[in-house]
PDB file of C-alpha atoms and ligand atoms in Angstrom:
ATOM      1  CA  MET E   1     -11.782 130.016  95.628  1.00  0.00           C
ATOM      2  CA  ALA E   2      -9.394 129.492  92.684  1.00  0.00           C
ATOM      3  CA  ASP E   3      -6.788 131.968  93.968  1.00  0.00           C
ATOM      4  CA  PHE E   4      -7.179 130.584  97.408  1.00  0.00           C
ATOM      5  CA  LEU E   5      -6.492 127.062  96.163  1.00  0.00           C
ATOM      6  CA  ASP E   6      -3.305 128.175  94.392  1.00  0.00           C
ATOM      7  CA  GLY E   7      -1.739 129.663  97.488  1.00  0.00           C
ATOM      8  CA  TYR E   8      -2.566 126.835  99.874  1.00  0.00           C
ATOM      9  CA  SER E   9      -2.331 123.715  97.722  1.00  0.00           C
ATOM     10  CA  ILE E  10      -0.384 120.607  98.674  1.00  0.00           C
ATOM     11  CA  GLN E  11       1.802 121.220  95.619  1.00  0.00           C
ATOM     12  CA  ARG E  12       2.779 124.659  96.915  1.00  0.00           C
ATOM     13  CA  TRP E  13       3.382 123.209 100.376  1.00  0.00           C
ATOM     14  CA  LEU E  14       5.698 120.503  98.987  1.00  0.00           C
ATOM     15  CA  GLU E  15       7.721 123.038  97.053  1.00  0.00           C
ATOM     16  CA  SER E  16       8.118 125.624  99.770  1.00  0.00           C
ATOM     17  CA  CYS E  17       8.238 123.513 102.936  1.00  0.00           C
ATOM     18  CA  PRO E  18       9.597 119.912 102.775  1.00  0.00           C
ATOM     19  CA  ASN E  19      11.531 120.625  99.553  1.00  0.00           C
ATOM     20  CA  GLY E  20      12.208 124.239 100.486  1.00  0.00           C
ATOM     21  CA  TYR E  21      13.211 125.601 103.860  1.00  0.00           C
ATOM     22  CA  LEU E  22      13.209 122.205 105.580  1.00  0.00           C
ATOM     23  CA  ILE E  23      15.448 120.503 103.103  1.00  0.00           C
ATOM     24  CA  ASP E  24      18.477 118.821 104.718  1.00  0.00           C
ATOM     25  CA  THR E  25      17.265 119.523 108.250  1.00  0.00           C
ATOM     26  CA  GLU E  26      17.053 117.004 111.060  1.00  0.00           C
ATOM     27  CA  TYR E  27      14.327 117.677 113.637  1.00  0.00           C
ATOM     28  CA  GLY E  28      14.198 121.207 112.247  1.00  0.00           C
ATOM     29  CA  HIS E  29      17.884 122.092 112.403  1.00  0.00           C
ATOM     30  CA  GLU E  30      21.185 121.409 110.626  1.00  0.00           C
ATOM     31  CA  PRO E  31      22.324 117.864 111.443  1.00  0.00           C
ATOM     32  CA  GLY E  32      24.940 117.712 114.166  1.00  0.00           C
ATOM     33  CA  LEU E  33      23.975 120.823 116.122  1.00  0.00           C
ATOM     34  CA  THR E  34      23.609 120.340 119.867  1.00  0.00           C
ATOM     35  CA  GLU E  35      22.293 122.325 122.826  1.00  0.00           C
ATOM     36  CA  PRO E  36      24.875 124.691 124.350  1.00  0.00           C
ATOM     37  CA  GLU E  37      26.939 123.179 127.170  1.00  0.00           C
ATOM     38  CA  LEU E  38      25.679 125.631 129.753  1.00  0.00           C
ATOM     39  CA  VAL E  39      22.051 124.680 129.082  1.00  0.00           C
ATOM     40  CA  LEU E  40      22.900 121.035 129.724  1.00  0.00           C
ATOM     41  CA  GLU E  41      25.176 121.656 132.690  1.00  0.00           C
ATOM     42  CA  ASP E  42      23.505 124.320 134.811  1.00  0.00           C
ATOM     43  CA  PRO E  43      20.567 122.648 136.604  1.00  0.00           C
ATOM     44  CA  PHE E  44      18.550 125.876 136.846  1.00  0.00           C
ATOM     45  CA  ILE E  45      18.966 126.801 133.176  1.00  0.00           C
ATOM     46  CA  LEU E  46      18.228 123.215 132.158  1.00  0.00           C
ATOM     47  CA  ASP E  47      15.072 123.158 134.262  1.00  0.00           C
ATOM     48  CA  GLN E  48      13.920 126.421 132.666  1.00  0.00           C
ATOM     49  CA  ALA E  49      14.636 125.097 129.163  1.00  0.00           C
ATOM     50  CA  ILE E  50      12.592 121.960 129.876  1.00  0.00           C
ATOM     51  CA  SER E  51       9.670 123.991 131.232  1.00  0.00           C
ATOM     52  CA  LEU E  52       9.656 126.359 128.283  1.00  0.00           C
ATOM     53  CA  THR E  53       9.808 123.482 125.795  1.00  0.00           C
ATOM     54  CA  VAL E  54       6.931 121.719 127.569  1.00  0.00           C
ATOM     55  CA  GLN E  55       4.739 124.788 126.881  1.00  0.00           C
ATOM     56  CA  LEU E  56       5.667 124.585 123.193  1.00  0.00           C
ATOM     57  CA  VAL E  57       4.785 120.879 123.058  1.00  0.00           C
ATOM     58  CA  ALA E  58       1.466 121.525 124.843  1.00  0.00           C
ATOM     59  CA  GLY E  59       0.555 124.330 122.422  1.00  0.00           C
ATOM     60  CA  GLU E  60       1.552 122.299 119.380  1.00  0.00           C
ATOM     61  CA  ARG E  61      -0.380 119.237 120.545  1.00  0.00           C
ATOM     62  CA  CYS E  62      -3.436 121.459 120.754  1.00  0.00           C
ATOM     63  CA  ALA E  63      -2.790 122.785 117.231  1.00  0.00           C
ATOM     64  CA  LEU E  64      -2.418 119.215 115.940  1.00  0.00           C
ATOM     65  CA  HIS E  65      -5.707 118.137 117.514  1.00  0.00           C
ATOM     66  CA  ALA E  66      -7.442 121.285 116.204  1.00  0.00           C
ATOM     67  CA  SER E  67      -6.135 121.244 112.624  1.00  0.00           C
ATOM     68  CA  ALA E  68      -6.820 117.517 112.242  1.00  0.00           C
ATOM     69  CA  GLY E  69     -10.301 117.912 113.775  1.00  0.00           C
ATOM     70  CA  LEU E  70     -11.202 120.817 111.502  1.00  0.00           C
ATOM     71  CA  ILE E  71     -10.582 118.734 108.353  1.00  0.00           C
ATOM     72  CA  GLY E  72     -13.772 116.817 109.126  1.00  0.00           C
ATOM     73  CA  CYS E  73     -15.993 119.897 109.352  1.00  0.00           C
ATOM     74  CA  ALA E  74     -14.399 122.161 106.708  1.00  0.00           C
ATOM     75  CA  PRO E  75     -17.069 123.280 104.228  1.00  0.00           C
ATOM     76  CA  ASP E  76     -14.942 122.903 101.075  1.00  0.00           C
ATOM     77  CA  HIS E  77     -12.210 120.670  99.680  1.00  0.00           C
ATOM     78  CA  PRO E  78      -9.405 123.215  99.229  1.00  0.00           C
ATOM     79  CA  SER E  79      -9.723 123.959 102.962  1.00  0.00           C
ATOM     80  CA  LYS E  80      -9.640 120.260 103.835  1.00  0.00           C
ATOM     81  CA  ARG E  81      -6.484 119.809 101.769  1.00  0.00           C
ATOM     82  CA  PHE E  82      -4.801 122.821 103.319  1.00  0.00           C
ATOM     83  CA  LEU E  83      -5.722 121.607 106.810  1.00  0.00           C
ATOM     84  CA  ALA E  84      -4.197 118.223 105.975  1.00  0.00           C
ATOM     85  CA  THR E  85      -0.874 119.984 105.287  1.00  0.00           C
ATOM     86  CA  GLN E  86      -1.306 121.994 108.446  1.00  0.00           C
ATOM     87  CA  ALA E  87      -1.978 118.859 110.514  1.00  0.00           C
ATOM     88  CA  LEU E  88       1.327 117.439 109.264  1.00  0.00           C
ATOM     89  CA  ASP E  89       3.119 120.723 110.056  1.00  0.00           C
ATOM     90  CA  GLU E  90       1.701 120.657 113.584  1.00  0.00           C
ATOM     91  CA  ALA E  91       2.624 117.000 114.049  1.00  0.00           C
ATOM     92  CA  ARG E  92       6.153 117.962 112.991  1.00  0.00           C
ATOM     93  CA  HIS E  93       6.188 120.805 115.531  1.00  0.00           C
ATOM     94  CA  VAL E  94       5.082 118.409 118.265  1.00  0.00           C
ATOM     95  CA  GLU E  95       7.854 116.044 117.210  1.00  0.00           C
ATOM     96  CA  ILE E  96      10.703 118.564 117.020  1.00  0.00           C
ATOM     97  CA  PHE E  97       9.894 120.149 120.383  1.00  0.00           C
ATOM     98  CA  THR E  98       9.450 116.690 121.939  1.00  0.00           C
ATOM     99  CA  GLN E  99      12.850 115.800 120.502  1.00  0.00           C
ATOM    100  CA  ARG E 100      14.254 118.896 122.201  1.00  0.00           C
ATOM    101  CA  LEU E 101      12.920 117.575 125.513  1.00  0.00           C
ATOM    102  CA  PHE E 102      14.796 114.315 124.873  1.00  0.00           C
ATOM    103  CA  ASP E 103      17.916 116.304 123.929  1.00  0.00           C
ATOM    104  CA  LEU E 104      17.566 118.103 127.275  1.00  0.00           C
ATOM    105  CA  GLY E 105      17.635 114.761 129.029  1.00  0.00           C
ATOM    106  CA  VAL E 106      13.941 113.983 129.574  1.00  0.00           C
ATOM    107  CA  LYS E 107      13.555 110.203 129.377  1.00  0.00           C
ATOM    108  CA  LYS E 108      10.994 108.786 126.966  1.00  0.00           C
ATOM    109  CA  SER E 109       9.290 107.004 129.856  1.00  0.00           C
ATOM    110  CA  GLU E 110       8.947 110.350 131.723  1.00  0.00           C
ATOM    111  CA  LEU E 111       7.637 112.386 128.807  1.00  0.00           C
ATOM    112  CA  GLU E 112       3.919 112.352 129.592  1.00  0.00           C
ATOM    113  CA  ASP E 113       4.414 112.971 133.315  1.00  0.00           C
ATOM    114  CA  THR E 114       6.819 115.821 132.576  1.00  0.00           C
ATOM    115  CA  ILE E 115       4.270 117.459 130.295  1.00  0.00           C
ATOM    116  CA  ALA E 116       1.375 116.905 132.703  1.00  0.00           C
ATOM    117  CA  GLU E 117       3.347 118.331 135.647  1.00  0.00           C
ATOM    118  CA  ARG E 118       4.810 121.331 133.898  1.00  0.00           C
ATOM    119  CA  ALA E 119       2.229 122.510 131.352  1.00  0.00           C
ATOM    120  CA  ASN E 120       0.994 125.899 132.524  1.00  0.00           C
ATOM    121  CA  PRO E 121      -2.639 125.551 133.769  1.00  0.00           C
ATOM    122  CA  ASN E 122      -3.591 128.789 131.988  1.00  0.00           C
ATOM    123  CA  LEU E 123      -2.223 127.452 128.718  1.00  0.00           C
ATOM    124  CA  VAL E 124      -4.125 124.204 129.280  1.00  0.00           C
ATOM    125  CA  LYS E 125      -7.347 126.201 129.760  1.00  0.00           C
ATOM    126  CA  PHE E 126      -6.588 128.225 126.606  1.00  0.00           C
ATOM    127  CA  ALA E 127      -6.271 124.972 124.643  1.00  0.00           C
ATOM    128  CA  GLU E 128      -9.443 123.493 126.154  1.00  0.00           C
ATOM    129  CA  LEU E 129     -11.526 126.479 125.050  1.00  0.00           C
ATOM    130  CA  LEU E 130     -10.405 125.980 121.464  1.00  0.00           C
ATOM    131  CA  LEU E 131     -10.739 122.194 121.426  1.00  0.00           C
ATOM    132  CA  GLU E 132     -14.277 122.435 122.776  1.00  0.00           C
ATOM    133  CA  LYS E 133     -15.261 124.311 119.569  1.00  0.00           C
ATOM    134  CA  VAL E 134     -13.361 121.888 117.365  1.00  0.00           C
ATOM    135  CA  ASP E 135     -14.944 118.868 119.037  1.00  0.00           C
ATOM    136  CA  LYS E 136     -18.382 120.439 118.471  1.00  0.00           C
ATOM    137  CA  ARG E 137     -17.444 120.670 114.772  1.00  0.00           C
ATOM    138  CA  ASP E 138     -17.769 124.442 114.808  1.00  0.00           C
ATOM    139  CA  PHE E 139     -15.583 125.360 111.825  1.00  0.00           C
ATOM    140  CA  VAL E 140     -15.800 129.161 112.023  1.00  0.00           C
ATOM    141  CA  ALA E 141     -15.038 129.409 115.759  1.00  0.00           C
ATOM    142  CA  GLY E 142     -12.414 126.666 115.440  1.00  0.00           C
ATOM    143  CA  VAL E 143     -10.509 128.442 112.662  1.00  0.00           C
ATOM    144  CA  VAL E 144     -10.625 131.820 114.409  1.00  0.00           C
ATOM    145  CA  GLY E 145      -9.496 130.196 117.683  1.00  0.00           C
ATOM    146  CA  GLN E 146      -6.749 128.231 116.026  1.00  0.00           C
ATOM    147  CA  ASN E 147      -5.487 130.092 112.961  1.00  0.00           C
ATOM    148  CA  ILE E 148      -5.848 133.580 114.371  1.00  0.00           C
ATOM    149  CA  VAL E 149      -5.661 133.396 118.173  1.00  0.00           C
ATOM    150  CA  LEU E 150      -3.500 130.328 118.906  1.00  0.00           C
ATOM    151  CA  GLU E 151      -1.220 130.801 115.913  1.00  0.00           C
ATOM    152  CA  GLY E 152      -1.052 134.588 116.222  1.00  0.00           C
ATOM    153  CA  MET E 153       0.221 133.947 119.738  1.00  0.00           C
ATOM    154  CA  ALA E 154       2.587 131.124 118.741  1.00  0.00           C
ATOM    155  CA  PHE E 155       4.004 133.102 115.828  1.00  0.00           C
ATOM    156  CA  THR E 156       4.909 136.072 118.024  1.00  0.00           C
ATOM    157  CA  VAL E 157       6.250 133.976 120.926  1.00  0.00           C
ATOM    158  CA  PHE E 158       8.439 132.023 118.480  1.00  0.00           C
ATOM    159  CA  GLU E 159       9.736 135.238 116.916  1.00  0.00           C
ATOM    160  CA  MET E 160      10.667 136.611 120.316  1.00  0.00           C
ATOM    161  CA  LEU E 161      12.354 133.353 121.316  1.00  0.00           C
ATOM    162  CA  HIS E 162      14.138 133.189 117.986  1.00  0.00           C
ATOM    163  CA  ALA E 163      15.536 136.686 118.477  1.00  0.00           C
ATOM    164  CA  SER E 164      16.790 135.789 121.928  1.00  0.00           C
ATOM    165  CA  MET E 165      18.318 132.427 120.905  1.00  0.00           C
ATOM    166  CA  GLN E 166      19.911 133.389 117.610  1.00  0.00           C
ATOM    167  CA  THR E 167      23.421 133.947 118.918  1.00  0.00           C
ATOM    168  CA  GLY E 168      23.403 131.727 122.000  1.00  0.00           C
ATOM    169  CA  ASN E 169      21.612 128.612 120.736  1.00  0.00           C
ATOM    170  CA  PRO E 170      21.670 128.124 116.927  1.00  0.00           C
ATOM    171  CA  LYS E 171      20.127 124.638 117.247  1.00  0.00           C
ATOM    172  CA  PHE E 172      16.981 125.880 118.961  1.00  0.00           C
ATOM    173  CA  ALA E 173      16.895 129.062 116.831  1.00  0.00           C
ATOM    174  CA  GLN E 174      16.875 127.024 113.602  1.00  0.00           C
ATOM    175  CA  THR E 175      14.134 124.762 114.936  1.00  0.00           C
ATOM    176  CA  LEU E 176      12.118 127.882 115.655  1.00  0.00           C
ATOM    177  CA  SER E 177      12.697 129.545 112.296  1.00  0.00           C
ATOM    178  CA  GLY E 178      11.198 126.639 110.303  1.00  0.00           C
ATOM    179  CA  THR E 179       8.260 126.648 112.700  1.00  0.00           C
ATOM    180  CA  ILE E 180       7.773 130.391 112.227  1.00  0.00           C
ATOM    181  CA  ALA E 181       7.672 129.919 108.444  1.00  0.00           C
ATOM    182  CA  ASP E 182       4.951 127.255 108.885  1.00  0.00           C
ATOM    183  CA  GLU E 183       2.942 129.396 111.294  1.00  0.00           C
ATOM    184  CA  ARG E 184       3.046 132.321 108.877  1.00  0.00           C
ATOM    185  CA  ARG E 185       1.296 130.117 106.289  1.00  0.00           C
ATOM    186  CA  HIS E 186      -1.279 128.955 108.833  1.00  0.00           C
ATOM    187  CA  VAL E 187      -2.293 132.462 109.945  1.00  0.00           C
ATOM    188  CA  GLY E 188      -2.564 133.488 106.297  1.00  0.00           C
ATOM    189  CA  PHE E 189      -5.043 130.677 105.667  1.00  0.00           C
ATOM    190  CA  GLY E 190      -7.190 131.662 108.658  1.00  0.00           C
ATOM    191  CA  GLU E 191      -7.550 135.176 107.421  1.00  0.00           C
ATOM    192  CA  ASN E 192      -8.145 134.268 103.799  1.00  0.00           C
ATOM    193  CA  ARG E 193     -10.696 131.567 104.363  1.00  0.00           C
ATOM    194  CA  ILE E 194     -12.679 132.805 107.320  1.00  0.00           C
ATOM    195  CA  GLY E 195     -13.473 136.378 106.222  1.00  0.00           C
ATOM    196  CA  SER E 196     -16.032 135.255 103.665  1.00  0.00           C
ATOM    197  CA  LEU E 197     -17.578 132.711 106.049  1.00  0.00           C
ATOM    198  CA  ILE E 198     -18.096 135.381 108.729  1.00  0.00           C
ATOM    199  CA  LYS E 199     -19.816 137.543 106.105  1.00  0.00           C
ATOM    200  CA  GLU E 200     -22.122 134.660 105.230  1.00  0.00           C
ATOM    201  CA  GLN E 201     -22.845 133.852 108.884  1.00  0.00           C
ATOM    202  CA  PRO E 202     -22.875 137.171 110.790  1.00  0.00           C
ATOM    203  CA  GLU E 203     -24.894 135.495 113.574  1.00  0.00           C
ATOM    204  CA  LYS E 204     -21.663 133.673 114.544  1.00  0.00           C
ATOM    205  CA  LYS E 205     -19.880 136.901 115.471  1.00  0.00           C
ATOM    206  CA  PRO E 206     -20.835 137.233 119.185  1.00  0.00           C
ATOM    207  CA  GLU E 207     -19.807 133.660 119.930  1.00  0.00           C
ATOM    208  CA  VAL E 208     -16.514 134.011 118.067  1.00  0.00           C
ATOM    209  CA  GLU E 209     -15.799 137.296 119.844  1.00  0.00           C
ATOM    210  CA  ARG E 210     -16.491 135.659 123.205  1.00  0.00           C
ATOM    211  CA  LEU E 211     -14.070 132.837 122.379  1.00  0.00           C
ATOM    212  CA  GLN E 212     -11.384 135.315 121.344  1.00  0.00           C
ATOM    213  CA  LYS E 213     -11.842 137.291 124.563  1.00  0.00           C
ATOM    214  CA  GLU E 214     -11.616 134.210 126.804  1.00  0.00           C
ATOM    215  CA  MET E 215      -8.641 132.730 124.968  1.00  0.00           C
ATOM    216  CA  THR E 216      -6.877 136.106 125.102  1.00  0.00           C
ATOM    217  CA  TYR E 217      -7.354 136.225 128.869  1.00  0.00           C
ATOM    218  CA  TYR E 218      -5.707 132.829 129.385  1.00  0.00           C
ATOM    219  CA  MET E 219      -2.910 133.724 126.995  1.00  0.00           C
ATOM    220  CA  LEU E 220      -2.095 136.898 128.957  1.00  0.00           C
ATOM    221  CA  ALA E 221      -2.280 134.920 132.200  1.00  0.00           C
ATOM    222  CA  THR E 222       0.253 132.428 130.767  1.00  0.00           C
ATOM    223  CA  PHE E 223       2.597 135.299 129.877  1.00  0.00           C
ATOM    224  CA  ALA E 224       2.149 136.793 133.359  1.00  0.00           C
ATOM    225  CA  ASP E 225       3.158 133.481 134.971  1.00  0.00           C
ATOM    226  CA  ARG E 226       6.227 133.294 132.769  1.00  0.00           C
ATOM    227  CA  PHE E 227       7.526 136.823 133.291  1.00  0.00           C
ATOM    228  CA  ARG E 228       6.660 137.437 136.926  1.00  0.00           C
ATOM    229  CA  ASP E 229       8.346 134.540 138.735  1.00  0.00           C
ATOM    230  CA  GLY E 230      11.894 135.926 138.838  1.00  0.00           C
ATOM    231  CA  ALA E 231      13.376 133.116 136.739  1.00  0.00           C
ATOM    232  CA  ILE E 232      14.492 135.415 133.922  1.00  0.00           C
ATOM    233  CA  ALA E 233      16.737 137.466 136.212  1.00  0.00           C
ATOM    234  CA  GLU E 234      18.208 134.315 137.733  1.00  0.00           C
ATOM    235  CA  GLN E 235      18.937 132.843 134.300  1.00  0.00           C
ATOM    236  CA  ARG E 236      20.621 136.009 133.092  1.00  0.00           C
ATOM    237  CA  GLU E 237      22.787 136.092 136.180  1.00  0.00           C
ATOM    238  CA  ARG E 238      23.913 132.509 135.570  1.00  0.00           C
ATOM    239  CA  PHE E 239      24.689 133.184 131.906  1.00  0.00           C
ATOM    240  CA  ARG E 240      26.632 136.289 132.904  1.00  0.00           C
ATOM    241  CA  LYS E 241      28.667 134.438 135.520  1.00  0.00           C
ATOM    242  CA  ALA E 242      29.447 131.541 133.186  1.00  0.00           C
ATOM    243  CA  ALA E 243      30.582 133.920 130.434  1.00  0.00           C
ATOM    244  CA  GLU E 244      32.749 135.798 132.889  1.00  0.00           C
ATOM    245  CA  GLU E 245      34.367 132.615 134.169  1.00  0.00           C
ATOM    246  CA  ALA E 246      35.064 131.473 130.619  1.00  0.00           C
ATOM    247  CA  GLY E 247      36.463 134.887 129.772  1.00  0.00           C
ATOM    248  CA  GLU E 248      33.819 135.372 127.069  1.00  0.00           C
ATOM    249  CA  GLU E 249      31.857 138.437 126.262  1.00  0.00           C
ATOM    250  CA  VAL E 250      28.286 138.559 127.591  1.00  0.00           C
ATOM    251  CA  ILE E 251      25.696 139.099 124.860  1.00  0.00           C
ATOM    252  CA  GLN E 252      24.401 142.615 125.351  1.00  0.00           C
ATOM    253  CA  GLU E 253      22.382 143.275 122.242  1.00  0.00           C
ATOM    254  CA  SER E 254      19.433 141.264 121.022  1.00  0.00           C
ATOM    255  CA  GLU E 255      16.732 143.616 119.971  1.00  0.00           C
ATOM    256  CA  TRP E 256      13.115 142.677 119.308  1.00  0.00           C
ATOM    257  CA  GLN E 257      10.175 145.077 118.928  1.00  0.00           C
ATOM    258  CA  GLY E 258      12.228 147.937 120.295  1.00  0.00           C
ATOM    259  CA  VAL E 259      13.315 146.191 123.517  1.00  0.00           C
ATOM    260  CA  ASN E 260      16.714 144.750 124.300  1.00  0.00           C
ATOM    261  CA  LEU E 261      15.956 141.118 125.158  1.00  0.00           C
ATOM    262  CA  ALA E 262      19.326 140.670 126.834  1.00  0.00           C
ATOM    263  CA  ASN E 263      18.762 143.153 129.646  1.00  0.00           C
ATOM    264  CA  ALA E 264      15.264 144.669 129.590  1.00  0.00           C
ATOM    265  CA  ASP E 265      13.214 144.385 132.741  1.00  0.00           C
ATOM    266  CA  PRO E 266      10.946 141.265 132.692  1.00  0.00           C
ATOM    267  CA  ALA E 267       7.897 143.569 133.032  1.00  0.00           C
ATOM    268  CA  GLU E 268       9.043 145.390 129.925  1.00  0.00           C
ATOM    269  CA  LEU E 269       9.458 142.073 128.077  1.00  0.00           C
ATOM    270  CA  GLU E 270       5.979 140.965 129.112  1.00  0.00           C
ATOM    271  CA  ALA E 271       4.506 144.263 127.902  1.00  0.00           C
ATOM    272  CA  ALA E 272       6.339 144.075 124.555  1.00  0.00           C
ATOM    273  CA  LEU E 273       5.172 140.501 123.959  1.00  0.00           C
ATOM    274  CA  SER E 274       1.557 141.146 124.999  1.00  0.00           C
ATOM    275  CA  GLU E 275       1.287 144.342 122.993  1.00  0.00           C
ATOM    276  CA  THR E 276       2.766 142.752 119.871  1.00  0.00           C
ATOM    277  CA  VAL E 277       0.371 139.794 120.020  1.00  0.00           C
ATOM    278  CA  LEU E 278      -2.674 141.974 120.749  1.00  0.00           C
ATOM    279  CA  LYS E 279      -1.818 144.337 117.906  1.00  0.00           C
ATOM    280  CA  GLU E 280      -1.577 141.338 115.611  1.00  0.00           C
ATOM    281  CA  PHE E 281      -4.967 140.019 116.828  1.00  0.00           C
ATOM    282  CA  LYS E 282      -6.660 143.383 116.275  1.00  0.00           C
ATOM    283  CA  THR E 283      -5.340 143.726 112.740  1.00  0.00           C
ATOM    284  CA  ARG E 284      -6.181 140.179 111.701  1.00  0.00           C
ATOM    285  CA  LEU E 285      -9.589 140.075 113.381  1.00  0.00           C
ATOM    286  CA  GLY E 286     -10.402 143.467 111.857  1.00  0.00           C
ATOM    287  CA  ARG E 287      -9.643 142.088 108.386  1.00  0.00           C
ATOM    288  CA  ILE E 288     -12.176 139.271 108.844  1.00  0.00           C
ATOM    289  CA  GLY E 289     -14.843 141.566 110.296  1.00  0.00           C
ATOM    290  CA  ILE E 290     -14.519 140.618 113.985  1.00  0.00           C
ATOM    291  CA  ASP E 291     -14.212 143.290 116.663  1.00  0.00           C
ATOM    292  CA  TYR E 292     -11.386 142.533 119.067  1.00  0.00           C
ATOM    293  CA  GLN E 293     -12.690 142.161 122.650  1.00  0.00           C
ATOM    294  CA  THR E 294     -10.458 143.273 125.498  1.00  0.00           C
ATOM    295  CA  PRO E 295     -10.347 140.852 128.440  1.00  0.00           C
ATOM    296  CA  VAL E 296      -9.542 141.891 132.024  1.00  0.00           C
ATOM    297  CA  ARG E 297      -5.801 142.097 132.591  1.00  0.00           C
ATOM    298  CA  PRO E 298      -4.475 139.152 134.645  1.00  0.00           C
TER     299      PRO E 298
HETATM  300 FE1  FE2 S   1       2.526 124.810 115.145  1.00  0.00          FE
HETATM  301 FE1  FE2 S   2       0.399 126.273 113.160  1.00  0.00          FE
END
């Protein structure tokens, strides 16, 4: 436990996070940066940006509820202290993505309705499965569901988004990069802490594997909804037209996991994202002694 405490202490968190990569940021980015004009001016692109950001807020609210809830049932104090830092990280993520909604023009009085209307039902189900375990004070299932499944997903989605936003939207890209650094720490904790607990309680394995399988199904269903509705092609077309009209060059290269995010087919993007997340799950679950369970493909 001593090594474990060193890596995940509040002291380490203060040094690397608030006094490290977040120093001098404002809502996760350099002060003064704004959303690109086109995002604010084109109603379709704006609508898409709001919907995407709503999914991030919904996921982060779930992570906040889960990490805060797990403090109460953690079996040791170093874990409780780490989870306290994580709860603050997640609260920050909720705040910075909520701030992005305001920056995109969502009124404070419309926030809850906007989230309720636009949160993907499959993502909502994914979150409910996890929070059920947390609310039953099931630490092992809760940590696997949160720090491996939810955060493994979030980490990869954020990396993909970051790669696609880096040139076109530095404000959002910077917000994402601080979040990615936080998520990396959270997944590390899950793996480090839960492996020994699974060894001590092998009878928990079937239940944890069932949770992973169900959550994975709803995650893939969320991705399917996102990539199969034609919105990506429409957005690209609008970006292309706007660049042409302004006499600017259209971004052609933005590679991530071997696919070109700027012009790959949406089906190819969905496959790259799903495969990257699932590979990550298999590796991390394998390290803690859990066999990855394949759900049916939505
Ligand atoms: Fe988060
Ligand atoms: Fe997290």
